[in-house]
Amino acid sequence: INTLLPKPRSEQAKQPMYRSGHDPKAPLVASTFGLNGTRNTGLGVDLIKRDQVVPPTFGPTQHDKPDPSNYLKKGSRATMPKSPTRHKCRTMQKPAVPSKDDKPVMGIVATKDFVNHNAASAVLSSPPKKLEQDGEDFTRHEEYGKVPAYLSKVKQEIHHEQEIIDRHVREQFADKDAEEDKNVVPMDETERQELIDALKLRWDKVNNAYQVLGHRVAIENGDIKRKEAQERELEQLEKDIEKLSRPGPIMIRQTAV
């Protein structure tokens, strides 16, 4: 409970006001404030301040009022730039443009036949002479127009490497083909004909169903997918019949059971 009770405040004693021991009306030492209009007589700054004419003040004095007639006028500070020196063109100038009063010369017709003249000059003219080449003529030497020897050597090396690669590939495929030939036998002709007849019967059956589906008035769910499946089956049956009907033996692979 004692901690909740307010504690009495202790008043601090107020210290006395500071008073300087120097004269407050004495001029400042080593200060140049307020020396406008005085002369340095060599008596020191303090003595100069006693003889000052203009009292110190901030800003312009009362007698320094602006002159209303002396104001900044328009263009008073603007100076005209010097005219640049023009460059004189020493080249020959083009002829002047004809005036509107100038009349062209009319009625001048040439009597010369330019077509015959050009034809005659082309026939009588001699072919242009070749300019003489300075130094050696590079087209007249022993190896001009011939294949360099190093290119023939490079071609032989490339051909030899290609032969080695082809031989290695043929050997690999020959071994593989020999193994496959053991399990490949020709199809019996009777079996092939029976397979073709069965495929044709299947094609007729699918085609009849396809034609019936195409003439239906009301389309139910799944008819479009069923029709697309029948089209794919008919196309595959036609490819199989064409493959079995081609001339020559048909080889089949026997699988081990």
mmCIF file of C-alpha atoms in Angstrom:
data_model
loop_
_atom_site.group_PDB
_atom_site.id
_atom_site.type_symbol
_atom_site.label_atom_id
_atom_site.label_comp_id
_atom_site.label_asym_id
_atom_site.label_seq_id
_atom_site.Cartn_x
_atom_site.Cartn_y
_atom_site.Cartn_z
ATOM 1 C CA ILE A 1 0.000 0.000 0.000
ATOM 2 C CA ASN A 2 2.896 2.349 0.740
ATOM 3 C CA THR A 3 4.140 2.001 -2.820
ATOM 4 C CA LEU A 4 0.778 3.253 -4.163
ATOM 5 C CA LEU A 5 0.831 6.421 -2.132
ATOM 6 C CA PRO A 6 2.239 9.499 -3.990
ATOM 7 C CA LYS A 7 5.680 10.503 -2.876
ATOM 8 C CA PRO A 8 6.334 14.148 -1.910
ATOM 9 C CA ARG A 9 8.187 16.139 -4.610
ATOM 10 C CA SER A 10 11.513 17.646 -3.662
ATOM 11 C CA GLU A 11 11.901 21.186 -5.038
ATOM 12 C CA GLN A 12 15.329 21.886 -6.459
ATOM 13 C CA ALA A 13 17.011 25.114 -5.550
ATOM 14 C CA LYS A 14 17.180 27.579 -8.477
ATOM 15 C CA GLN A 15 20.707 28.717 -9.318
ATOM 16 C CA PRO A 16 21.344 32.442 -9.650
ATOM 17 C CA MET A 17 21.311 33.985 -13.160
ATOM 18 C CA TYR A 18 24.692 34.206 -14.884
ATOM 19 C CA ARG A 19 26.043 37.706 -15.088
ATOM 20 C CA SER A 20 29.062 38.526 -17.228
ATOM 21 C CA GLY A 21 31.818 40.556 -15.719
ATOM 22 C CA HIS A 22 32.478 42.524 -18.946
ATOM 23 C CA ASP A 23 30.835 45.749 -19.958
ATOM 24 C CA PRO A 24 27.897 44.926 -22.248
ATOM 25 C CA LYS A 25 28.079 48.351 -23.909
ATOM 26 C CA ALA A 26 31.756 48.018 -24.832
ATOM 27 C CA PRO A 27 32.542 47.495 -28.542
ATOM 28 C CA LEU A 28 33.364 43.995 -29.726
ATOM 29 C CA VAL A 29 37.002 43.087 -29.834
ATOM 30 C CA ALA A 30 38.491 42.324 -33.307
ATOM 31 C CA SER A 31 35.086 42.849 -35.005
ATOM 32 C CA THR A 32 34.645 44.746 -38.278
ATOM 33 C CA PHE A 33 30.862 45.099 -37.922
ATOM 34 C CA GLY A 34 29.687 48.656 -38.514
ATOM 35 C CA LEU A 35 32.936 50.046 -39.966
ATOM 36 C CA ASN A 36 31.237 51.448 -43.101
ATOM 37 C CA GLY A 37 32.406 55.030 -43.724
ATOM 38 C CA THR A 38 35.401 54.966 -41.357
ATOM 39 C CA ARG A 39 39.106 55.332 -41.971
ATOM 40 C CA ASN A 40 41.839 53.154 -40.546
ATOM 41 C CA THR A 41 43.878 55.565 -38.459
ATOM 42 C CA GLY A 42 46.054 52.873 -36.902
ATOM 43 C CA LEU A 43 44.491 53.288 -33.484
ATOM 44 C CA GLY A 44 42.987 49.801 -33.321
ATOM 45 C CA VAL A 45 39.583 48.365 -34.074
ATOM 46 C CA ASP A 46 38.000 49.486 -30.797
ATOM 47 C CA LEU A 47 39.011 53.096 -31.278
ATOM 48 C CA ILE A 48 37.879 53.041 -34.917
ATOM 49 C CA LYS A 49 34.425 51.911 -33.832
ATOM 50 C CA ARG A 50 34.109 54.939 -31.592
ATOM 51 C CA ASP A 51 34.701 57.272 -34.576
ATOM 52 C CA GLN A 52 32.423 55.472 -37.007
ATOM 53 C CA VAL A 53 30.184 57.628 -39.143
ATOM 54 C CA VAL A 54 27.447 55.195 -40.265
ATOM 55 C CA PRO A 55 25.855 53.139 -37.512
ATOM 56 C CA PRO A 56 25.838 49.377 -38.025
ATOM 57 C CA THR A 57 22.735 47.969 -39.619
ATOM 58 C CA PHE A 58 21.510 44.922 -41.504
ATOM 59 C CA GLY A 59 20.477 45.377 -45.164
ATOM 60 C CA PRO A 60 20.641 48.558 -47.247
ATOM 61 C CA THR A 61 20.637 51.916 -45.469
ATOM 62 C CA GLN A 62 17.815 54.380 -45.725
ATOM 63 C CA HIS A 63 19.596 56.674 -48.203
ATOM 64 C CA ASP A 64 20.287 53.738 -50.614
ATOM 65 C CA LYS A 65 16.812 53.783 -52.131
ATOM 66 C CA PRO A 66 16.416 52.481 -55.720
ATOM 67 C CA ASP A 67 16.031 54.981 -58.526
ATOM 68 C CA PRO A 68 12.634 54.448 -60.239
ATOM 69 C CA SER A 69 13.959 55.722 -63.569
ATOM 70 C CA ASN A 70 16.881 53.275 -63.590
ATOM 71 C CA TYR A 71 15.232 49.929 -64.345
ATOM 72 C CA LEU A 72 16.087 47.008 -66.601
ATOM 73 C CA LYS A 73 14.697 47.651 -70.065
ATOM 74 C CA LYS A 74 13.852 45.183 -72.762
ATOM 75 C CA GLY A 75 16.841 44.240 -74.867
ATOM 76 C CA SER A 76 19.283 46.319 -72.851
ATOM 77 C CA ARG A 77 21.518 43.335 -72.110
ATOM 78 C CA ALA A 78 21.024 41.602 -75.445
ATOM 79 C CA THR A 79 23.910 41.777 -77.860
ATOM 80 C CA MET A 80 23.648 41.055 -81.550
ATOM 81 C CA PRO A 81 25.792 38.101 -82.663
ATOM 82 C CA LYS A 82 28.441 38.732 -85.182
ATOM 83 C CA SER A 83 27.474 37.864 -88.725
ATOM 84 C CA PRO A 84 29.267 34.680 -89.782
ATOM 85 C CA THR A 85 31.650 34.925 -92.663
ATOM 86 C CA ARG A 86 30.138 33.426 -95.774
ATOM 87 C CA HIS A 87 32.060 30.712 -97.508
ATOM 88 C CA LYS A 88 32.730 31.598 -101.095
ATOM 89 C CA CYS A 89 32.246 28.669 -103.436
ATOM 90 C CA ARG A 90 35.080 28.505 -105.887
ATOM 91 C CA THR A 91 33.474 25.858 -108.098
ATOM 92 C CA MET A 92 31.615 26.752 -111.248
ATOM 93 C CA GLN A 93 27.952 27.503 -110.643
ATOM 94 C CA LYS A 94 25.141 25.912 -112.594
ATOM 95 C CA PRO A 95 23.509 27.905 -115.372
ATOM 96 C CA ALA A 96 20.505 29.957 -114.452
ATOM 97 C CA VAL A 97 16.987 28.638 -114.863
ATOM 98 C CA PRO A 98 15.367 29.912 -118.088
ATOM 99 C CA SER A 99 12.784 32.576 -117.571
ATOM 100 C CA LYS A 100 9.163 32.381 -118.603
ATOM 101 C CA ASP A 101 9.774 34.695 -121.566
ATOM 102 C CA ASP A 102 12.441 32.461 -123.158
ATOM 103 C CA LYS A 103 11.110 30.564 -126.169
ATOM 104 C CA PRO A 104 12.675 27.254 -127.205
ATOM 105 C CA VAL A 105 13.943 26.761 -130.729
ATOM 106 C CA MET A 106 11.302 24.839 -132.679
ATOM 107 C CA GLY A 107 11.361 22.890 -135.918
ATOM 108 C CA ILE A 108 14.925 21.493 -135.765
ATOM 109 C CA VAL A 109 15.020 18.124 -137.571
ATOM 110 C CA ALA A 110 18.124 15.986 -138.056
ATOM 111 C CA THR A 111 18.772 14.519 -141.517
ATOM 112 C CA LYS A 112 21.094 11.813 -140.213
ATOM 113 C CA ASP A 113 19.847 8.175 -140.274
ATOM 114 C CA PHE A 114 20.995 6.957 -136.875
ATOM 115 C CA VAL A 115 19.872 3.331 -137.441
ATOM 116 C CA ASN A 116 21.990 2.824 -140.554
ATOM 117 C CA HIS A 117 24.837 4.798 -139.056
ATOM 118 C CA ASN A 118 24.928 2.606 -135.922
ATOM 119 C CA ALA A 119 24.721 -0.579 -138.005
ATOM 120 C CA ALA A 120 27.559 0.497 -140.269
ATOM 121 C CA SER A 121 29.759 1.541 -137.337
ATOM 122 C CA ALA A 122 29.139 -1.811 -135.627
ATOM 123 C CA VAL A 123 30.127 -3.768 -138.769
ATOM 124 C CA LEU A 124 33.234 -1.751 -139.538
ATOM 125 C CA SER A 125 34.460 -1.549 -135.964
ATOM 126 C CA SER A 126 37.363 -3.767 -134.940
ATOM 127 C CA PRO A 127 37.306 -5.878 -131.756
ATOM 128 C CA PRO A 128 38.912 -4.315 -128.726
ATOM 129 C CA LYS A 129 42.489 -5.185 -128.101
ATOM 130 C CA LYS A 130 43.442 -7.055 -124.959
ATOM 131 C CA LEU A 131 45.516 -5.182 -122.497
ATOM 132 C CA GLU A 132 49.021 -6.470 -122.146
ATOM 133 C CA GLN A 133 49.555 -8.095 -118.773
ATOM 134 C CA ASP A 134 52.499 -7.011 -116.748
ATOM 135 C CA GLY A 135 54.727 -9.859 -115.663
ATOM 136 C CA GLU A 136 54.114 -13.616 -116.008
ATOM 137 C CA ASP A 137 50.946 -15.040 -117.578
ATOM 138 C CA PHE A 138 49.494 -17.432 -114.985
ATOM 139 C CA THR A 139 47.367 -19.291 -117.567
ATOM 140 C CA ARG A 140 50.433 -20.589 -119.386
ATOM 141 C CA HIS A 141 52.100 -23.143 -117.168
ATOM 142 C CA GLU A 142 52.265 -26.941 -116.977
ATOM 143 C CA GLU A 143 49.673 -27.458 -114.197
ATOM 144 C CA TYR A 144 47.059 -25.009 -115.527
ATOM 145 C CA GLY A 145 43.636 -26.691 -115.872
ATOM 146 C CA LYS A 146 44.736 -29.903 -114.123
ATOM 147 C CA VAL A 147 43.533 -31.320 -110.817
ATOM 148 C CA PRO A 148 46.181 -30.942 -108.104
ATOM 149 C CA ALA A 149 47.880 -34.143 -106.982
ATOM 150 C CA TYR A 150 46.876 -33.733 -103.337
ATOM 151 C CA LEU A 151 43.171 -33.686 -104.274
ATOM 152 C CA SER A 152 43.494 -37.012 -106.099
ATOM 153 C CA LYS A 153 45.214 -38.501 -103.060
ATOM 154 C CA VAL A 154 42.435 -37.259 -100.723
ATOM 155 C CA LYS A 155 39.728 -38.701 -103.011
ATOM 156 C CA GLN A 156 41.453 -42.123 -103.019
ATOM 157 C CA GLU A 157 41.626 -42.147 -99.213
ATOM 158 C CA ILE A 158 37.935 -41.248 -98.936
ATOM 159 C CA HIS A 159 36.972 -43.931 -101.474
ATOM 160 C CA HIS A 160 39.030 -46.552 -99.607
ATOM 161 C CA GLU A 161 37.373 -45.678 -96.272
ATOM 162 C CA GLN A 162 33.917 -45.832 -97.855
ATOM 163 C CA GLU A 163 34.642 -49.318 -99.264
ATOM 164 C CA ILE A 164 35.661 -50.568 -95.813
ATOM 165 C CA ILE A 165 32.464 -49.191 -94.250
ATOM 166 C CA ASP A 166 30.254 -50.698 -97.008
ATOM 167 C CA ARG A 167 31.906 -54.088 -96.654
ATOM 168 C CA HIS A 168 31.386 -54.098 -92.906
ATOM 169 C CA VAL A 169 27.702 -53.152 -93.284
ATOM 170 C CA ARG A 170 27.118 -55.841 -95.947
ATOM 171 C CA GLU A 171 28.665 -58.510 -93.715
ATOM 172 C CA GLN A 172 26.414 -57.550 -90.817
ATOM 173 C CA PHE A 173 23.267 -57.555 -92.928
ATOM 174 C CA ALA A 174 24.279 -60.795 -94.661
ATOM 175 C CA ASP A 175 24.513 -62.610 -91.313
ATOM 176 C CA LYS A 176 21.177 -61.177 -90.227
ATOM 177 C CA ASP A 177 19.471 -62.064 -93.533
ATOM 178 C CA ALA A 178 20.836 -65.609 -93.384
ATOM 179 C CA GLU A 179 19.277 -66.109 -89.957
ATOM 180 C CA GLU A 180 15.976 -64.665 -91.128
ATOM 181 C CA ASP A 181 15.886 -66.759 -94.310
ATOM 182 C CA LYS A 182 15.761 -69.945 -92.251
ATOM 183 C CA ASN A 183 12.379 -68.953 -90.727
ATOM 184 C CA VAL A 184 10.865 -67.451 -93.931
ATOM 185 C CA VAL A 185 8.900 -69.766 -96.259
ATOM 186 C CA PRO A 186 6.566 -69.030 -99.220
ATOM 187 C CA MET A 187 2.800 -69.072 -98.561
ATOM 188 C CA ASP A 188 0.773 -71.901 -100.058
ATOM 189 C CA GLU A 189 -1.323 -70.792 -103.059
ATOM 190 C CA THR A 190 -4.480 -72.481 -101.702
ATOM 191 C CA GLU A 191 -4.045 -70.755 -98.340
ATOM 192 C CA ARG A 192 -3.577 -67.402 -100.037
ATOM 193 C CA GLN A 193 -6.735 -67.816 -102.131
ATOM 194 C CA GLU A 194 -8.766 -68.823 -99.056
ATOM 195 C CA LEU A 195 -7.469 -65.764 -97.189
ATOM 196 C CA ILE A 196 -8.430 -63.461 -100.085
ATOM 197 C CA ASP A 197 -11.962 -64.938 -100.228
ATOM 198 C CA ALA A 198 -12.401 -64.495 -96.470
ATOM 199 C CA LEU A 199 -11.254 -60.866 -96.692
ATOM 200 C CA LYS A 200 -13.714 -60.193 -99.544
ATOM 201 C CA LEU A 201 -16.599 -61.697 -97.560
ATOM 202 C CA ARG A 202 -15.675 -59.528 -94.598
ATOM 203 C CA TRP A 203 -15.529 -56.472 -96.879
ATOM 204 C CA ASP A 204 -19.055 -57.191 -98.236
ATOM 205 C CA LYS A 205 -20.447 -57.539 -94.729
ATOM 206 C CA VAL A 206 -18.877 -54.316 -93.448
ATOM 207 C CA ASN A 207 -19.864 -52.463 -96.634
ATOM 208 C CA ASN A 208 -23.537 -53.509 -96.297
ATOM 209 C CA ALA A 209 -23.597 -52.269 -92.704
ATOM 210 C CA TYR A 210 -21.915 -49.041 -93.805
ATOM 211 C CA GLN A 211 -24.473 -48.444 -96.569
ATOM 212 C CA VAL A 212 -27.409 -49.077 -94.220
ATOM 213 C CA LEU A 213 -25.977 -46.655 -91.660
ATOM 214 C CA GLY A 214 -25.528 -43.981 -94.325
ATOM 215 C CA HIS A 215 -29.236 -44.022 -95.338
ATOM 216 C CA ARG A 216 -30.618 -43.634 -91.847
ATOM 217 C CA VAL A 217 -32.689 -40.517 -91.215
ATOM 218 C CA ALA A 218 -32.378 -40.275 -87.438
ATOM 219 C CA ILE A 219 -28.794 -40.269 -86.184
ATOM 220 C CA GLU A 220 -28.360 -41.779 -82.744
ATOM 221 C CA ASN A 221 -25.539 -41.509 -80.265
ATOM 222 C CA GLY A 222 -22.447 -43.379 -81.458
ATOM 223 C CA ASP A 223 -23.474 -43.576 -85.159
ATOM 224 C CA ILE A 224 -20.738 -41.147 -86.242
ATOM 225 C CA LYS A 225 -18.008 -43.084 -84.406
ATOM 226 C CA ARG A 226 -19.374 -46.397 -85.731
ATOM 227 C CA LYS A 227 -19.337 -45.031 -89.286
ATOM 228 C CA GLU A 228 -15.732 -43.807 -88.964
ATOM 229 C CA ALA A 229 -14.657 -47.217 -87.610
ATOM 230 C CA GLN A 230 -16.305 -48.972 -90.576
ATOM 231 C CA GLU A 231 -14.520 -46.647 -93.028
ATOM 232 C CA ARG A 232 -11.145 -47.440 -91.449
ATOM 233 C CA GLU A 233 -11.884 -51.187 -91.551
ATOM 234 C CA LEU A 234 -12.925 -51.078 -95.229
ATOM 235 C CA GLU A 235 -9.755 -49.188 -96.125
ATOM 236 C CA GLN A 236 -7.563 -51.708 -94.304
ATOM 237 C CA LEU A 237 -9.360 -54.664 -95.938
ATOM 238 C CA GLU A 238 -8.784 -53.174 -99.390
ATOM 239 C CA LYS A 239 -5.055 -52.798 -98.677
ATOM 240 C CA ASP A 240 -4.789 -56.401 -97.468
ATOM 241 C CA ILE A 241 -6.634 -57.784 -100.511
ATOM 242 C CA GLU A 242 -4.403 -55.755 -102.839
ATOM 243 C CA LYS A 243 -1.254 -56.986 -101.100
ATOM 244 C CA LEU A 244 -2.318 -60.678 -101.302
ATOM 245 C CA SER A 245 -3.474 -60.380 -104.930
ATOM 246 C CA ARG A 246 -0.197 -59.100 -106.358
ATOM 247 C CA PRO A 247 1.790 -61.563 -108.557
ATOM 248 C CA GLY A 248 4.701 -63.523 -107.184
ATOM 249 C CA PRO A 249 5.188 -65.596 -104.060
ATOM 250 C CA ILE A 250 4.349 -64.169 -100.666
ATOM 251 C CA MET A 251 6.880 -64.946 -97.970
ATOM 252 C CA ILE A 252 5.705 -65.576 -94.419
ATOM 253 C CA ARG A 253 7.704 -65.955 -91.221
ATOM 254 C CA GLN A 254 7.269 -69.104 -89.139
ATOM 255 C CA THR A 255 7.243 -68.509 -85.410
ATOM 256 C CA ALA A 256 8.374 -71.155 -82.970
ATOM 257 C CA VAL A 257 5.530 -72.577 -80.886
#
